[in-house]
mmCIF file with all atom_site columns, C-alpha atoms in Angstrom:
data_model
loop_
_atom_site.group_PDB
_atom_site.id
_atom_site.type_symbol
_atom_site.label_atom_id
_atom_site.label_alt_id
_atom_site.label_comp_id
_atom_site.label_asym_id
_atom_site.label_entity_id
_atom_site.label_seq_id
_atom_site.pdbx_PDB_ins_code
_atom_site.Cartn_x
_atom_site.Cartn_y
_atom_site.Cartn_z
_atom_site.occupancy
_atom_site.B_iso_or_equiv
_atom_site.pdbx_formal_charge
_atom_site.auth_seq_id
_atom_site.auth_comp_id
_atom_site.auth_asym_id
_atom_site.auth_atom_id
_atom_site.pdbx_PDB_model_num
ATOM 1   C CA . MET A 1 1   ? 6.705  -18.485 27.184  1.00 0.00 ? 1   MET A CA 1
ATOM 2   C CA . ALA A 1 2   ? 3.380  -16.513 25.505  1.00 0.00 ? 2   ALA A CA 1
ATOM 3   C CA . ARG A 1 3   ? 4.708  -13.477 27.459  1.00 0.00 ? 3   ARG A CA 1
ATOM 4   C CA . PHE A 1 4   ? 7.847  -13.179 25.381  1.00 0.00 ? 4   PHE A CA 1
ATOM 5   C CA . VAL A 1 5   ? 7.651  -11.558 22.199  1.00 0.00 ? 5   VAL A CA 1
ATOM 6   C CA . PRO A 1 6   ? 9.895  -10.184 19.470  1.00 0.00 ? 6   PRO A CA 1
ATOM 7   C CA . SER A 1 7   ? 9.334  -6.310  18.617  1.00 0.00 ? 7   SER A CA 1
ATOM 8   C CA . THR A 1 8   ? 6.950  -5.437  15.981  1.00 0.00 ? 8   THR A CA 1
ATOM 9   C CA . ALA A 1 9   ? 8.906  -4.852  12.836  1.00 0.00 ? 9   ALA A CA 1
ATOM 10  C CA . THR A 1 10  ? 8.179  -1.841  10.509  1.00 0.00 ? 10  THR A CA 1
ATOM 11  C CA . ILE A 1 11  ? 8.421  -2.412  6.537   1.00 0.00 ? 11  ILE A CA 1
ATOM 12  C CA . ALA A 1 12  ? 9.560  0.414   4.298   1.00 0.00 ? 12  ALA A CA 1
ATOM 13  C CA . GLY A 1 13  ? 9.619  0.573   0.118   1.00 0.00 ? 13  GLY A CA 1
ATOM 14  C CA . GLU A 1 14  ? 12.422 2.628   -1.801  1.00 0.00 ? 14  GLU A CA 1
ATOM 15  C CA . PRO A 1 15  ? 11.866 5.100   -2.749  1.00 0.00 ? 15  PRO A CA 1
ATOM 16  C CA . ASP A 1 16  ? 10.342 7.245   -0.166  1.00 0.00 ? 16  ASP A CA 1
ATOM 17  C CA . ASN A 1 17  ? 7.065  4.721   -0.209  1.00 0.00 ? 17  ASN A CA 1
ATOM 18  C CA . VAL A 1 18  ? 6.640  5.552   -3.952  1.00 0.00 ? 18  VAL A CA 1
ATOM 19  C CA . ALA A 1 19  ? 7.149  2.867   -6.657  1.00 0.00 ? 19  ALA A CA 1
ATOM 20  C CA . VAL A 1 20  ? 6.552  3.701   -10.328 1.00 0.00 ? 20  VAL A CA 1
ATOM 21  C CA . VAL A 1 21  ? 5.079  1.438   -12.604 1.00 0.00 ? 21  VAL A CA 1
ATOM 22  C CA . GLY A 1 22  ? 7.564  -1.211  -14.797 1.00 0.00 ? 22  GLY A CA 1
ATOM 23  C CA . LEU A 1 23  ? 10.484 -0.447  -12.182 1.00 0.00 ? 23  LEU A CA 1
ATOM 24  C CA . PRO A 1 24  ? 11.204 -2.364  -8.905  1.00 0.00 ? 24  PRO A CA 1
ATOM 25  C CA . ALA A 1 25  ? 10.572 -0.630  -5.685  1.00 0.00 ? 25  ALA A CA 1
ATOM 26  C CA . ASN A 1 26  ? 12.629 -2.227  -3.181  1.00 0.00 ? 26  ASN A CA 1
ATOM 27  C CA . PHE A 1 27  ? 11.135 -2.985  0.543   1.00 0.00 ? 27  PHE A CA 1
ATOM 28  C CA . LEU A 1 28  ? 12.862 -3.394  4.069   1.00 0.00 ? 28  LEU A CA 1
ATOM 29  C CA . SER A 1 29  ? 11.883 -4.903  6.964   1.00 0.00 ? 29  SER A CA 1
ATOM 30  C CA . SER A 1 30  ? 13.208 -3.514  10.431  1.00 0.00 ? 30  SER A CA 1
ATOM 31  C CA . ALA A 1 31  ? 13.177 -7.146  12.098  1.00 0.00 ? 31  ALA A CA 1
ATOM 32  C CA . LYS A 1 32  ? 16.484 -8.085  13.564  1.00 0.00 ? 32  LYS A CA 1
ATOM 33  C CA . THR A 1 33  ? 17.974 -10.363 16.266  1.00 0.00 ? 33  THR A CA 1
ATOM 34  C CA . GLU A 1 34  ? 16.588 -9.371  19.550  1.00 0.00 ? 34  GLU A CA 1
ATOM 35  C CA . THR A 1 35  ? 16.821 -10.476 22.892  1.00 0.00 ? 35  THR A CA 1
ATOM 36  C CA . VAL A 1 36  ? 13.851 -10.524 26.222  1.00 0.00 ? 36  VAL A CA 1
ATOM 37  C CA . PRO A 1 37  ? 14.556 -10.929 29.607  1.00 0.00 ? 37  PRO A CA 1
ATOM 38  C CA . GLY A 1 38  ? 12.346 -11.863 31.872  1.00 0.00 ? 38  GLY A CA 1
ATOM 39  C CA . THR A 1 39  ? 11.400 -14.809 34.508  1.00 0.00 ? 39  THR A CA 1
ATOM 40  C CA . ILE A 1 40  ? 9.109  -17.494 34.754  1.00 0.00 ? 40  ILE A CA 1
ATOM 41  C CA . LEU A 1 41  ? 8.523  -19.471 37.937  1.00 0.00 ? 41  LEU A CA 1
ATOM 42  C CA . GLY A 1 42  ? 10.697 -16.518 39.846  1.00 0.00 ? 42  GLY A CA 1
ATOM 43  C CA . ARG A 1 43  ? 13.596 -17.761 37.576  1.00 0.00 ? 43  ARG A CA 1
ATOM 44  C CA . ALA A 1 44  ? 15.423 -15.118 35.335  1.00 0.00 ? 44  ALA A CA 1
ATOM 45  C CA . LEU A 1 45  ? 15.659 -16.212 31.470  1.00 0.00 ? 45  LEU A CA 1
ATOM 46  C CA . THR A 1 46  ? 16.654 -14.276 28.026  1.00 0.00 ? 46  THR A CA 1
ATOM 47  C CA . ILE A 1 47  ? 14.751 -15.580 25.117  1.00 0.00 ? 47  ILE A CA 1
ATOM 48  C CA . ARG A 1 48  ? 16.625 -14.773 21.758  1.00 0.00 ? 48  ARG A CA 1
ATOM 49  C CA . PHE A 1 49  ? 14.617 -14.233 18.783  1.00 0.00 ? 49  PHE A CA 1
ATOM 50  C CA . THR A 1 50  ? 15.917 -14.554 15.334  1.00 0.00 ? 50  THR A CA 1
ATOM 51  C CA . PRO A 1 51  ? 14.480 -13.558 12.458  1.00 0.00 ? 51  PRO A CA 1
ATOM 52  C CA . THR A 1 52  ? 14.425 -17.026 9.697   1.00 0.00 ? 52  THR A CA 1
ATOM 53  C CA . SER A 1 53  ? 12.270 -15.482 7.207   1.00 0.00 ? 53  SER A CA 1
ATOM 54  C CA . PHE A 1 54  ? 10.063 -12.578 5.481   1.00 0.00 ? 54  PHE A CA 1
ATOM 55  C CA . ALA A 1 55  ? 7.141  -13.151 3.752   1.00 0.00 ? 55  ALA A CA 1
ATOM 56  C CA . PHE A 1 56  ? 6.339  -10.230 1.441   1.00 0.00 ? 56  PHE A CA 1
ATOM 57  C CA . ASP A 1 57  ? 2.679  -9.639  0.439   1.00 0.00 ? 57  ASP A CA 1
ATOM 58  C CA . TYR A 1 58  ? 3.226  -6.461  -1.983  1.00 0.00 ? 58  TYR A CA 1
ATOM 59  C CA . GLY A 1 59  ? -0.442 -5.772  -1.821  1.00 0.00 ? 59  GLY A CA 1
ATOM 60  C CA . ASP A 1 60  ? -1.519 -6.628  -5.645  1.00 0.00 ? 60  ASP A CA 1
ATOM 61  C CA . GLY A 1 61  ? -1.511 -10.161 -5.343  1.00 0.00 ? 61  GLY A CA 1
ATOM 62  C CA . GLU A 1 62  ? 2.145  -11.218 -5.506  1.00 0.00 ? 62  GLU A CA 1
ATOM 63  C CA . GLN A 1 63  ? 3.537  -12.283 -2.935  1.00 0.00 ? 63  GLN A CA 1
ATOM 64  C CA . ARG A 1 64  ? 7.538  -13.670 -1.914  1.00 0.00 ? 64  ARG A CA 1
ATOM 65  C CA . THR A 1 65  ? 9.401  -14.951 0.846   1.00 0.00 ? 65  THR A CA 1
ATOM 66  C CA . SER A 1 66  ? 12.891 -13.794 1.730   1.00 0.00 ? 66  SER A CA 1
ATOM 67  C CA . THR A 1 67  ? 15.475 -14.823 3.896   1.00 0.00 ? 67  THR A CA 1
ATOM 68  C CA . THR A 1 68  ? 16.910 -11.764 4.607   1.00 0.00 ? 68  THR A CA 1
ATOM 69  C CA . PRO A 1 69  ? 15.005 -8.277  5.691   1.00 0.00 ? 69  PRO A CA 1
ATOM 70  C CA . GLY A 1 70  ? 15.682 -6.633  2.257   1.00 0.00 ? 70  GLY A CA 1
ATOM 71  C CA . THR A 1 71  ? 19.142 -4.077  2.343   1.00 0.00 ? 71  THR A CA 1
ATOM 72  C CA . ALA A 1 72  ? 18.484 -0.372  1.110   1.00 0.00 ? 72  ALA A CA 1
ATOM 73  C CA . TRP A 1 73  ? 19.893 0.596   -2.041  1.00 0.00 ? 73  TRP A CA 1
ATOM 74  C CA . ASP A 1 74  ? 22.436 2.557   -0.777  1.00 0.00 ? 74  ASP A CA 1
ATOM 75  C CA . ALA A 1 75  ? 24.022 0.507   1.695   1.00 0.00 ? 75  ALA A CA 1
ATOM 76  C CA . SER A 1 76  ? 24.424 -1.851  -0.986  1.00 0.00 ? 76  SER A CA 1
ATOM 77  C CA . GLY A 1 77  ? 25.916 0.014   -3.209  1.00 0.00 ? 77  GLY A CA 1
ATOM 78  C CA . GLN A 1 78  ? 23.123 -0.205  -5.871  1.00 0.00 ? 78  GLN A CA 1
ATOM 79  C CA . ALA A 1 79  ? 21.259 2.119   -7.731  1.00 0.00 ? 79  ALA A CA 1
ATOM 80  C CA . GLN A 1 80  ? 17.724 3.439   -7.430  1.00 0.00 ? 80  GLN A CA 1
ATOM 81  C CA . PHE A 1 81  ? 15.241 0.652   -9.268  1.00 0.00 ? 81  PHE A CA 1
ATOM 82  C CA . THR A 1 82  ? 17.632 -2.079  -9.241  1.00 0.00 ? 82  THR A CA 1
ATOM 83  C CA . PRO A 1 83  ? 16.014 -5.302  -8.507  1.00 0.00 ? 83  PRO A CA 1
ATOM 84  C CA . THR A 1 84  ? 16.556 -6.637  -5.093  1.00 0.00 ? 84  THR A CA 1
ATOM 85  C CA . ASP A 1 85  ? 15.604 -10.277 -3.129  1.00 0.00 ? 85  ASP A CA 1
ATOM 86  C CA . THR A 1 86  ? 12.975 -8.182  -1.655  1.00 0.00 ? 86  THR A CA 1
ATOM 87  C CA . SER A 1 87  ? 11.739 -5.664  -4.565  1.00 0.00 ? 87  SER A CA 1
ATOM 88  C CA . HIS A 1 88  ? 8.770  -5.984  -6.740  1.00 0.00 ? 88  HIS A CA 1
ATOM 89  C CA . VAL A 1 89  ? 7.679  -4.251  -10.050 1.00 0.00 ? 89  VAL A CA 1
ATOM 90  C CA . TYR A 1 90  ? 4.023  -3.204  -10.185 1.00 0.00 ? 90  TYR A CA 1
ATOM 91  C CA . LYS A 1 91  ? 2.019  -3.175  -13.327 1.00 0.00 ? 91  LYS A CA 1
ATOM 92  C CA . GLN A 1 92  ? -0.824 -0.658  -12.390 1.00 0.00 ? 92  GLN A CA 1
ATOM 93  C CA . PRO A 1 93  ? -0.602 2.387   -10.852 1.00 0.00 ? 93  PRO A CA 1
ATOM 94  C CA . GLY A 1 94  ? -2.651 2.820   -7.544  1.00 0.00 ? 94  GLY A CA 1
ATOM 95  C CA . THR A 1 95  ? -2.085 2.587   -3.657  1.00 0.00 ? 95  THR A CA 1
ATOM 96  C CA . TYR A 1 96  ? -1.058 -0.611  -2.353  1.00 0.00 ? 96  TYR A CA 1
ATOM 97  C CA . THR A 1 97  ? -0.756 -1.688  1.253   1.00 0.00 ? 97  THR A CA 1
ATOM 98  C CA . VAL A 1 98  ? 2.522  -4.110  1.362   1.00 0.00 ? 98  VAL A CA 1
ATOM 99  C CA . THR A 1 99  ? 2.853  -6.241  4.488   1.00 0.00 ? 99  THR A CA 1
ATOM 100 C CA . VAL A 1 100 ? 5.718  -8.370  5.734   1.00 0.00 ? 100 VAL A CA 1
ATOM 101 C CA . THR A 1 101 ? 5.196  -11.400 8.018   1.00 0.00 ? 101 THR A CA 1
ATOM 102 C CA . VAL A 1 102 ? 8.683  -12.081 9.960   1.00 0.00 ? 102 VAL A CA 1
ATOM 103 C CA . THR A 1 103 ? 9.017  -15.831 11.242  1.00 0.00 ? 103 THR A CA 1
ATOM 104 C CA . TYR A 1 104 ? 11.548 -16.461 14.035  1.00 0.00 ? 104 TYR A CA 1
ATOM 105 C CA . ALA A 1 105 ? 13.672 -18.962 15.795  1.00 0.00 ? 105 ALA A CA 1
ATOM 106 C CA . ALA A 1 106 ? 13.612 -18.807 19.592  1.00 0.00 ? 106 ALA A CA 1
ATOM 107 C CA . ASP A 1 107 ? 16.530 -19.839 22.012  1.00 0.00 ? 107 ASP A CA 1
ATOM 108 C CA . VAL A 1 108 ? 16.471 -19.652 25.786  1.00 0.00 ? 108 VAL A CA 1
ATOM 109 C CA . ASP A 1 109 ? 18.957 -18.940 28.119  1.00 0.00 ? 109 ASP A CA 1
ATOM 110 C CA . LEU A 1 110 ? 18.545 -19.856 31.903  1.00 0.00 ? 110 LEU A CA 1
ATOM 111 C CA . GLY A 1 111 ? 22.018 -18.688 32.756  1.00 0.00 ? 111 GLY A CA 1
ATOM 112 C CA . ALA A 1 112 ? 23.830 -21.901 31.521  1.00 0.00 ? 112 ALA A CA 1
ATOM 113 C CA . GLY A 1 113 ? 24.099 -20.948 27.418  1.00 0.00 ? 113 GLY A CA 1
ATOM 114 C CA . TRP A 1 114 ? 21.791 -20.889 24.643  1.00 0.00 ? 114 TRP A CA 1
ATOM 115 C CA . ILE A 1 115 ? 19.033 -23.737 24.333  1.00 0.00 ? 115 ILE A CA 1
ATOM 116 C CA . PRO A 1 116 ? 17.173 -24.028 21.262  1.00 0.00 ? 116 PRO A CA 1
ATOM 117 C CA . ILE A 1 117 ? 13.086 -23.800 21.359  1.00 0.00 ? 117 ILE A CA 1
ATOM 118 C CA . ASN A 1 118 ? 11.495 -26.005 19.388  1.00 0.00 ? 118 ASN A CA 1
ATOM 119 C CA . GLY A 1 119 ? 9.491  -24.412 16.299  1.00 0.00 ? 119 GLY A CA 1
ATOM 120 C CA . THR A 1 120 ? 9.192  -21.010 14.830  1.00 0.00 ? 120 THR A CA 1
ATOM 121 C CA . LEU A 1 121 ? 6.892  -17.993 15.775  1.00 0.00 ? 121 LEU A CA 1
ATOM 122 C CA . ASN A 1 122 ? 5.237  -15.533 13.543  1.00 0.00 ? 122 ASN A CA 1
ATOM 123 C CA . GLY A 1 123 ? 5.473  -12.055 14.580  1.00 0.00 ? 123 GLY A CA 1
ATOM 124 C CA . PRO A 1 124 ? 2.546  -9.458  14.143  1.00 0.00 ? 124 PRO A CA 1
ATOM 125 C CA . PRO A 1 125 ? 2.547  -8.534  10.255  1.00 0.00 ? 125 PRO A CA 1
ATOM 126 C CA . ALA A 1 126 ? 3.777  -5.183  9.571   1.00 0.00 ? 126 ALA A CA 1
ATOM 127 C CA . SER A 1 127 ? 2.048  -3.079  6.929   1.00 0.00 ? 127 SER A CA 1
ATOM 128 C CA . GLN A 1 128 ? 2.719  0.123   4.679   1.00 0.00 ? 128 GLN A CA 1
ATOM 129 C CA . GLN A 1 129 ? 1.039  1.967   1.955   1.00 0.00 ? 129 GLN A CA 1
ATOM 130 C CA . ILE A 1 130 ? 3.252  2.341   -1.151  1.00 0.00 ? 130 ILE A CA 1
ATOM 131 C CA . ARG A 1 131 ? 1.796  4.656   -4.085  1.00 0.00 ? 131 ARG A CA 1
ATOM 132 C CA . VAL A 1 132 ? 2.578  3.311   -7.627  1.00 0.00 ? 132 VAL A CA 1
ATOM 133 C CA . VAL A 1 133 ? 2.702  6.267   -10.236 1.00 0.00 ? 133 VAL A CA 1
ATOM 134 C CA . LYS A 1 134 ? 3.276  5.838   -14.170 1.00 0.00 ? 134 LYS A CA 1
ATOM 135 C CA . ALA A 1 135 ? 6.235  8.155   -15.537 1.00 0.00 ? 135 ALA A CA 1
ATOM 136 C CA . HIS A 1 136 ? 6.332  9.431   -19.113 1.00 0.00 ? 136 HIS A CA 1
ATOM 137 C CA . THR A 1 137 ? 9.365  10.432  -20.194 1.00 0.00 ? 137 THR A CA 1
ATOM 138 C CA . ALA A 1 138 ? 10.896 11.670  -23.714 1.00 0.00 ? 138 ALA A CA 1
ATOM 139 C CA . LEU A 1 139 ? 14.785 11.640  -24.793 1.00 0.00 ? 139 LEU A CA 1
ATOM 140 C CA . VAL A 1 140 ? 15.625 14.582  -26.968 1.00 0.00 ? 140 VAL A CA 1
ATOM 141 C CA . GLN A 1 141 ? 19.166 15.397  -28.300 1.00 0.00 ? 141 GLN A CA 1
ATOM 142 C CA . GLY A 1 142 ? 19.543 18.815  -28.073 1.00 0.00 ? 142 GLY A CA 1
ATOM 143 C CA . THR A 1 143 ? 17.169 21.682  -26.301 1.00 0.00 ? 143 THR A CA 1
ATOM 144 C CA . CYS A 1 144 ? 13.851 22.830  -28.072 1.00 0.00 ? 144 CYS A CA 1
ATOM 145 C CA . LEU A 1 145 ? 15.636 25.722  -29.641 1.00 0.00 ? 145 LEU A CA 1
ATOM 146 C CA . GLU A 1 146 ? 17.958 23.443  -31.180 1.00 0.00 ? 146 GLU A CA 1
ATOM 147 C CA . ARG A 1 147 ? 15.347 20.580  -32.249 1.00 0.00 ? 147 ARG A CA 1
ATOM 148 C CA . PRO A 1 148 ? 11.833 22.281  -32.686 1.00 0.00 ? 148 PRO A CA 1
ATOM 149 C CA . SER A 1 149 ? 10.307 19.138  -33.974 1.00 0.00 ? 149 SER A CA 1
ATOM 150 C CA . ALA A 1 150 ? 11.658 16.890  -31.059 1.00 0.00 ? 150 ALA A CA 1
ATOM 151 C CA . PRO A 1 151 ? 9.123  15.108  -28.983 1.00 0.00 ? 151 PRO A CA 1
ATOM 152 C CA . GLY A 1 152 ? 8.077  17.410  -26.122 1.00 0.00 ? 152 GLY A CA 1
ATOM 153 C CA . CYS A 1 153 ? 8.816  20.875  -27.969 1.00 0.00 ? 153 CYS A CA 1
#
């Protein structure tokens, strides 16, 4: 069975692998259920790998395990910087390497239906660098012409 492995998952951060200190960055894994055909001892079979958990390491000492791969903000109808099951809030600016390790359950089909295989398999970790920046904003009431003493004018 060691010749049968799921595809290497990828990881991406929203928005565009950039995060803002103090605001949630959303992370997504590409892992999904997949089947891998092959033969053992001349007999055709298919292995089905189903993700069961996603271990996110955010690169700053924080980790989280989720049962979902994450969902894009647009796909879930949420605004950017909304907390999700796979989001993370960075406290300091910098460049961090975010990693996800996907755990899979497996089933085998020898031609008569799926049979569960005992145990789980960790796929190879996928990583992505994310740049974390500080953002400074100021809300003003009116333009600088209208209120010359307002912040930023």
